[in-house]
CSV table of C-alpha atoms in Angstrom, one decimal:
chain,number,residue,atom,x,y,z
A,755,MET,CA,35.6,1.3,-4.3
A,756,GLY,CA,35.3,4.5,-2.3
A,757,LYS,CA,32.5,5.8,-4.4
A,758,PHE,CA,30.6,2.5,-3.9
A,759,PHE,CA,30.7,2.6,-0.1
A,760,THR,CA,28.8,5.8,0.4
A,761,LYS,CA,26.3,6.9,3.1
A,762,SER,CA,23.4,6.0,0.8
A,763,THR,CA,24.9,2.5,0.2
A,764,LEU,CA,25.3,1.9,3.9
A,765,LEU,CA,21.7,3.0,4.6
A,766,LEU,CA,20.4,0.8,1.7
A,767,PHE,CA,22.3,-2.1,3.2
A,768,CYS,CA,20.8,-1.5,6.6
A,769,LEU,CA,17.3,-1.2,5.1
A,770,ILE,CA,17.6,-4.5,3.2
A,771,CYS,CA,18.8,-6.3,6.4
A,772,MET,CA,16.0,-4.8,8.5
A,773,TRP,CA,13.3,-5.9,6.0
A,774,GLY,CA,15.1,-9.2,5.4
A,775,VAL,CA,14.9,-10.2,9.1
A,776,SER,CA,11.4,-8.8,9.5
A,777,TRP,CA,9.7,-11.6,7.5
A,778,PRO,CA,11.1,-14.5,9.7
A,779,ILE,CA,10.3,-12.6,12.9
A,780,TYR,CA,6.7,-11.8,11.8
A,781,LYS,CA,6.3,-15.4,10.5
A,782,GLN,CA,7.1,-16.7,14.0
A,783,ALA,CA,4.7,-14.2,15.7
A,784,VAL,CA,1.7,-14.5,13.4
A,785,PRO,CA,0.4,-17.9,14.8
A,786,TYR,CA,-0.2,-16.1,18.2
A,787,THR,CA,-2.3,-13.2,17.0
A,788,PRO,CA,-5.1,-12.3,14.6
A,789,PRO,CA,-3.4,-10.8,11.5
A,790,LEU,CA,-5.1,-7.4,11.2
A,791,LEU,CA,-4.6,-6.6,14.8
A,792,PHE,CA,-0.9,-7.6,14.5
A,793,ALA,CA,-0.4,-5.4,11.4
A,794,GLY,CA,-2.3,-2.5,13.0
A,795,LEU,CA,-0.5,-2.6,16.3
A,796,ARG,CA,2.9,-2.5,14.6
A,797,ALA,CA,1.9,0.4,12.3
A,798,LEU,CA,0.1,2.4,15.0
A,799,ILE,CA,2.7,2.0,17.7
A,800,GLY,CA,5.5,2.7,15.2
A,801,GLY,CA,3.7,5.9,14.0
A,802,LEU,CA,3.1,7.1,17.5
A,803,LEU,CA,6.7,6.5,18.5
A,804,LEU,CA,7.9,8.5,15.5
A,805,PHE,CA,5.3,11.2,16.4
A,806,ALA,CA,6.9,11.4,19.9
A,807,VAL,CA,10.4,11.7,18.5
A,808,LEU,CA,9.4,14.4,16.1
A,809,PHE,CA,7.1,16.2,18.5
A,810,LYS,CA,9.3,19.3,18.8
A,811,THR,CA,8.9,19.9,15.0
A,812,ARG,CA,5.1,19.4,15.0
A,813,SER,CA,4.6,22.7,13.3
A,814,GLU,CA,5.9,21.1,10.2
A,815,ILE,CA,2.9,18.8,10.0
A,816,ARG,CA,0.8,21.6,8.6
A,817,TRP,CA,-2.3,19.4,8.9
A,818,ARG,CA,-4.8,21.8,7.2
A,819,GLU,CA,-2.5,22.0,4.2
A,820,ASN,CA,-1.3,18.4,4.0
A,821,TRP,CA,-4.0,16.2,5.6
A,822,ALA,CA,-5.1,14.9,2.2
A,823,LYS,CA,-1.5,13.9,1.3
A,824,TYR,CA,-1.2,12.0,4.6
A,825,CYS,CA,-4.5,10.2,4.1
A,826,ILE,CA,-3.6,9.2,0.5
A,827,SER,CA,-0.2,7.9,1.5
A,828,SER,CA,-1.8,6.0,4.4
A,829,PHE,CA,-4.3,4.4,2.1
A,830,PHE,CA,-1.7,3.0,-0.4
A,831,ASN,CA,1.3,2.4,1.9
A,832,VAL,CA,-0.4,1.1,5.0
A,833,ILE,CA,-4.1,0.2,4.6
A,834,LEU,CA,-3.7,-1.4,1.2
A,835,PHE,CA,-0.2,-2.8,1.6
A,836,PHE,CA,-0.6,-4.3,5.1
A,837,GLY,CA,-4.3,-5.0,4.8
A,838,LEU,CA,-4.2,-6.8,1.5
A,839,GLN,CA,-1.0,-8.6,2.5
A,840,THR,CA,-2.7,-9.9,5.6
A,841,PHE,CA,-5.7,-11.3,3.8
A,842,GLY,CA,-3.6,-12.6,0.9
A,843,LEU,CA,-1.6,-14.8,3.3
A,844,ILE,CA,-4.8,-16.6,4.1
A,845,TYR,CA,-5.2,-17.8,0.5
A,846,LEU,CA,-1.5,-18.3,-0.5
A,847,PRO,CA,1.7,-19.7,1.1
A,848,GLY,CA,4.1,-17.0,2.3
A,849,GLY,CA,6.7,-17.8,-0.3
A,850,LEU,CA,4.4,-17.6,-3.3
A,851,PHE,CA,2.7,-14.4,-1.9
A,852,SER,CA,6.1,-12.7,-1.4
A,853,VAL,CA,6.9,-13.4,-5.1
A,854,LEU,CA,3.7,-11.4,-6.1
A,855,VAL,CA,4.5,-8.6,-3.6
A,856,TYR,CA,8.0,-8.3,-4.9
A,857,PHE,CA,6.6,-7.6,-8.4
A,858,GLN,CA,6.6,-4.1,-6.8
A,859,PRO,CA,10.1,-3.1,-8.0
A,860,VAL,CA,9.1,-3.8,-11.6
A,861,LEU,CA,6.0,-1.7,-11.3
A,862,LEU,CA,7.9,1.0,-9.4
A,863,GLY,CA,10.4,1.2,-12.3
A,864,LEU,CA,7.6,1.6,-14.8
A,865,PHE,CA,5.7,4.1,-12.8
A,866,ALA,CA,8.8,6.1,-12.1
A,867,TRP,CA,9.4,6.3,-15.8
A,868,MET,CA,5.8,7.2,-16.6
A,869,TRP,CA,5.1,9.7,-13.8
A,870,LEU,CA,8.4,10.9,-12.5
A,871,GLY,CA,10.3,11.1,-15.8
A,872,GLU,CA,13.1,8.8,-14.7
A,873,ARG,CA,15.1,7.3,-17.6
A,874,MET,CA,14.0,3.8,-18.6
A,875,THR,CA,16.6,2.0,-20.7
A,876,PRO,CA,16.4,-1.5,-22.2
A,877,LEU,CA,19.2,-2.6,-19.8
A,878,LYS,CA,17.2,-1.3,-16.8
A,879,ILE,CA,14.0,-3.1,-18.0
A,880,THR,CA,16.0,-6.3,-18.5
A,881,GLY,CA,17.5,-5.9,-15.0
A,882,LEU,CA,14.0,-5.5,-13.4
A,883,VAL,CA,12.6,-8.5,-15.2
A,884,ILE,CA,15.7,-10.7,-14.3
A,885,GLY,CA,15.3,-9.7,-10.7
A,886,PHE,CA,11.7,-10.7,-10.6
A,887,ILE,CA,12.6,-14.0,-12.2
A,888,GLY,CA,15.2,-14.5,-9.5
A,889,ILE,CA,12.5,-14.1,-6.8
A,890,ILE,CA,10.3,-16.6,-8.6
A,891,ILE,CA,13.1,-19.1,-8.7
A,892,VAL,CA,13.8,-18.6,-5.0
A,893,SER,CA,10.2,-19.3,-4.1
A,894,MET,CA,9.8,-22.1,-6.7
A,895,ASP,CA,8.8,-24.6,-4.0
A,896,GLY,CA,5.8,-22.4,-3.1
A,897,LEU,CA,4.7,-22.4,-6.7
A,898,THR,CA,4.1,-26.1,-6.8
A,899,VAL,CA,1.0,-25.9,-4.5
A,900,HIS,CA,-2.6,-25.1,-5.5
A,901,ILE,CA,-2.8,-21.5,-6.5
A,902,SER,CA,-5.8,-19.5,-5.4
A,903,ALA,CA,-7.0,-16.9,-7.9
A,904,ILE,CA,-8.2,-14.6,-5.0
A,905,GLY,CA,-4.7,-14.9,-3.4
A,906,VAL,CA,-3.0,-14.0,-6.7
A,907,ILE,CA,-5.2,-11.0,-7.2
A,908,LEU,CA,-4.6,-9.8,-3.6
A,909,GLY,CA,-0.8,-10.3,-4.0
A,910,LEU,CA,-0.7,-8.2,-7.2
A,911,LEU,CA,-3.0,-5.5,-5.7
A,912,THR,CA,-0.6,-5.4,-2.7
A,913,ALA,CA,2.4,-4.8,-5.1
A,914,LEU,CA,0.4,-2.2,-7.1
A,915,GLY,CA,-0.7,-0.3,-4.0
A,916,TRP,CA,2.9,-0.3,-2.6
A,917,ALA,CA,4.3,0.9,-5.9
A,918,ILE,CA,1.7,3.7,-6.3
A,919,GLY,CA,2.3,4.7,-2.7
A,920,VAL,CA,6.0,5.1,-3.1
A,921,ILE,CA,5.6,7.1,-6.3
A,922,TYR,CA,3.1,9.3,-4.6
A,923,VAL,CA,5.5,10.0,-1.6
A,924,LYS,CA,8.3,10.9,-4.0
A,925,LYS,CA,5.9,13.1,-6.0
A,926,VAL,CA,5.0,15.2,-2.9
A,927,ASN,CA,8.3,15.0,-1.1
A,928,GLN,CA,9.0,18.7,-1.6
A,929,GLU,CA,5.6,19.6,-0.1
A,930,VAL,CA,5.7,17.7,3.2
A,931,ASN,CA,8.4,16.7,5.8
A,932,ALA,CA,9.6,13.2,4.9
A,933,TYR,CA,9.7,12.0,8.5
A,934,TRP,CA,6.3,13.4,9.3
A,935,MET,CA,4.9,11.7,6.2
A,936,VAL,CA,6.1,8.4,7.6
A,937,GLY,CA,4.8,9.1,11.1
A,938,MET,CA,1.4,10.4,10.0
A,939,GLN,CA,0.8,7.7,7.4
A,940,PHE,CA,1.5,4.9,9.9
A,941,THR,CA,-0.5,6.5,12.7
A,942,ILE,CA,-3.5,7.0,10.5
A,943,GLY,CA,-3.2,3.7,8.7
A,944,GLY,CA,-2.4,1.8,11.9
A,945,ALA,CA,-5.4,3.3,13.7
A,946,PHE,CA,-7.6,2.2,10.8
A,947,LEU,CA,-6.3,-1.4,10.8
A,948,VAL,CA,-6.6,-1.7,14.6
A,949,GLY,CA,-10.1,-0.4,14.4
A,950,THR,CA,-11.0,-2.8,11.6
A,951,GLY,CA,-9.3,-5.7,13.4
A,952,SER,CA,-11.2,-4.8,16.6
A,953,ILE,CA,-14.5,-5.2,14.6
A,954,PHE,CA,-13.7,-8.4,12.7
A,955,GLU,CA,-11.2,-10.1,15.1
A,956,SER,CA,-10.9,-10.8,18.8
A,957,TRP,CA,-8.3,-9.2,21.2
A,958,ALA,CA,-8.8,-12.3,23.3
A,959,ALA,CA,-7.3,-14.4,20.6
A,960,ILE,CA,-3.9,-12.8,21.1
A,961,GLU,CA,-1.3,-14.9,23.1
A,962,TRP,CA,0.8,-12.3,24.9
A,963,ASN,CA,4.0,-14.4,24.9
A,964,GLY,CA,7.6,-13.4,24.2
A,965,ILE,CA,7.5,-14.2,20.5
A,966,PHE,CA,4.4,-12.1,19.9
A,967,ILE,CA,5.6,-9.1,22.0
A,968,PHE,CA,9.0,-9.2,20.3
A,969,GLY,CA,7.4,-9.2,16.9
A,970,VAL,CA,5.2,-6.2,17.7
A,971,LEU,CA,8.2,-4.3,19.3
A,972,PHE,CA,10.5,-5.1,16.4
A,973,GLY,CA,7.9,-3.9,13.9
A,974,ALA,CA,7.0,-0.8,15.9
A,975,THR,CA,10.6,0.3,16.2
A,976,VAL,CA,13.0,-1.1,13.5
A,977,GLY,CA,10.7,-2.7,11.0
A,978,ILE,CA,8.4,0.2,10.3
A,979,PRO,CA,9.4,3.7,11.5
A,980,VAL,CA,13.2,3.3,11.1
A,981,ALA,CA,13.1,1.2,7.9
A,982,TYR,CA,10.5,3.3,6.1
A,983,SER,CA,12.2,6.5,7.1
A,984,ILE,CA,15.3,5.2,5.4
A,985,TYR,CA,13.4,3.9,2.4
A,986,TYR,CA,11.6,7.1,1.6
A,987,SER,CA,14.7,9.1,2.2
A,988,LEU,CA,16.6,7.0,-0.3
A,989,VAL,CA,13.7,7.1,-2.9
A,990,ASN,CA,13.4,10.9,-2.5
A,991,ALA,CA,17.1,11.4,-2.9
A,992,GLY,CA,17.7,9.2,-5.9
A,993,GLU,CA,16.0,7.2,-8.7
A,994,ALA,CA,13.0,5.2,-7.3
A,995,SER,CA,13.7,2.3,-9.7
A,996,LYS,CA,17.3,1.9,-8.5
A,997,VAL,CA,16.3,1.7,-4.8
A,998,GLY,CA,13.4,-0.6,-5.8
A,999,SER,CA,15.8,-3.0,-7.6
A,1000,PHE,CA,17.7,-3.5,-4.3
A,1001,THR,CA,14.5,-4.6,-2.5
A,1002,PHE,CA,14.7,-7.8,-4.6
A,1003,LEU,CA,17.3,-8.8,-2.0
A,1004,VAL,CA,14.8,-8.8,0.8
A,1005,PRO,CA,13.2,-12.2,0.2
A,1006,ILE,CA,16.7,-13.6,-0.5
A,1007,ILE,CA,17.9,-12.5,2.9
A,1008,SER,CA,14.7,-13.8,4.5
A,1009,VAL,CA,15.3,-17.3,3.0
A,1010,LEU,CA,19.0,-17.2,4.1
A,1011,ILE,CA,18.0,-16.3,7.7
A,1012,GLY,CA,15.4,-19.1,7.6
A,1013,THR,CA,18.1,-21.5,6.5
A,1014,ILE,CA,20.6,-20.4,9.2
A,1015,PHE,CA,18.3,-19.9,12.2
A,1016,LEU,CA,15.1,-21.8,11.4
A,1017,ASP,CA,16.6,-25.0,10.0
A,1018,GLU,CA,15.0,-24.4,6.6
A,1019,PRO,CA,16.9,-26.2,3.7
A,1020,MET,CA,19.5,-24.5,1.5
A,1021,THR,CA,18.6,-25.2,-2.1
A,1022,TYR,CA,20.1,-24.9,-5.5
A,1023,MET,CA,17.2,-22.6,-6.5
A,1024,LEU,CA,18.2,-20.2,-3.7
A,1025,PHE,CA,21.7,-19.9,-5.2
A,1026,VAL,CA,20.4,-19.4,-8.8
A,1027,GLY,CA,17.9,-16.8,-7.6
A,1028,LEU,CA,20.6,-14.9,-5.6
A,1029,LEU,CA,22.8,-14.9,-8.7
A,1030,LEU,CA,19.9,-13.5,-10.9
A,1031,VAL,CA,19.1,-10.8,-8.3
A,1032,GLY,CA,22.7,-9.8,-8.3
A,1033,ILE,CA,22.7,-9.5,-12.1
A,1034,SER,CA,19.5,-7.5,-11.9
A,1035,ILE,CA,20.9,-5.0,-9.5
A,1036,TYR,CA,24.0,-4.6,-11.6
A,1037,PHE,CA,21.9,-4.0,-14.8
A,1038,VAL,CA,19.6,-1.5,-13.1
A,1039,ASN,CA,22.4,0.5,-11.6
A,1040,TYR,CA,24.9,0.2,-14.5
A,1041,ARG,CA,26.6,3.4,-15.4
A,1042,GLY,CA,29.6,2.2,-17.5
A,1043,LYS,CA,31.5,4.5,-19.9
A,1044,ARG,CA,30.5,2.4,-22.9
A,1045,LEU,CA,26.8,2.8,-22.2
A,1046,HIS,CA,27.3,6.5,-21.5
A,1047,ASN,CA,29.3,7.0,-24.7
A,1048,PHE,CA,26.7,5.0,-26.7
A,1049,LEU,CA,23.8,7.0,-25.4
A,1050,SER,CA,25.7,10.3,-26.1
A,1051,TYR,CA,26.6,9.1,-29.6
A,1052,SER,CA,22.9,8.1,-30.3
A,1053,HIS,CA,21.8,11.5,-29.0
A,1054,LYS,CA,24.2,13.4,-31.3
A,1055,VAL,CA,23.2,11.3,-34.3
A,1056,LYS,CA,19.5,12.1,-33.6
A,1057,GLU,CA,20.3,15.8,-33.3
A,1058,ASN,CA,22.3,15.8,-36.6
A,1059,LYS,CA,19.4,14.1,-38.4
A,1060,GLU,CA,17.0,16.7,-37.0
A,1061,ILE,CA,19.3,19.5,-38.2
A,1062,VAL,CA,19.5,18.0,-41.7
């Protein structure tokens, strides 16, 4: 048990809780603001706050050397992720769209195997697929409505952009400061979204009430700079596919919070989905002696055949 409750486990638990509560908070705030401006404000303010905290280490930015890396990361992790997510919610219900977005851990596992050389076993593949099925079951009610082809495409592109962005950050993590990567990508991406929102949306449409302000402040402090700093630290420190598998818990927690605090119904589907997500995480992170011995035995047999 001591090995399970490590610092990384605690950080991962905090991250899942942060992202889990984010969805209900943003859901409450969205009716009072144009979506692009809301997404841009959270990202831009969060990036600037992190910039202020890290200001003493600004020499580590190395802009001339790393500007392209910051811009590429901003494009995938902020502009595509938040931008496509915002437009996708126009065409699909939130539950159904979240199912498509959380196809990301499956893509992340595949890309980590293809581009980062992480081991991909049949058990890990099975775990990722089971986790995604669990998310589908949790959002089954949303799947009964009319499905927009444009919304589906935007949802899958959101997942794809997020997965590529995470892989890219891990790929260049030895070349840039991880915290500055978070700060710069959200400052650049947030500025782009605010600028785009200013062109196509109206600032006058924002209702500056407590719900909207809390949503912006939560996103600009906990939901973006703190959460993403933890996320990229965990991804850079371990296997991306393992960390990705735990993000399957985010929509589960969001639904639980909605059930407890927003009077949303507790369903049988939620229980089944939670069970499948738990099985998924176990499979992806399984390191039992039997599996280790089997893999070692298979490797030795292969070596003996090659010698013969």
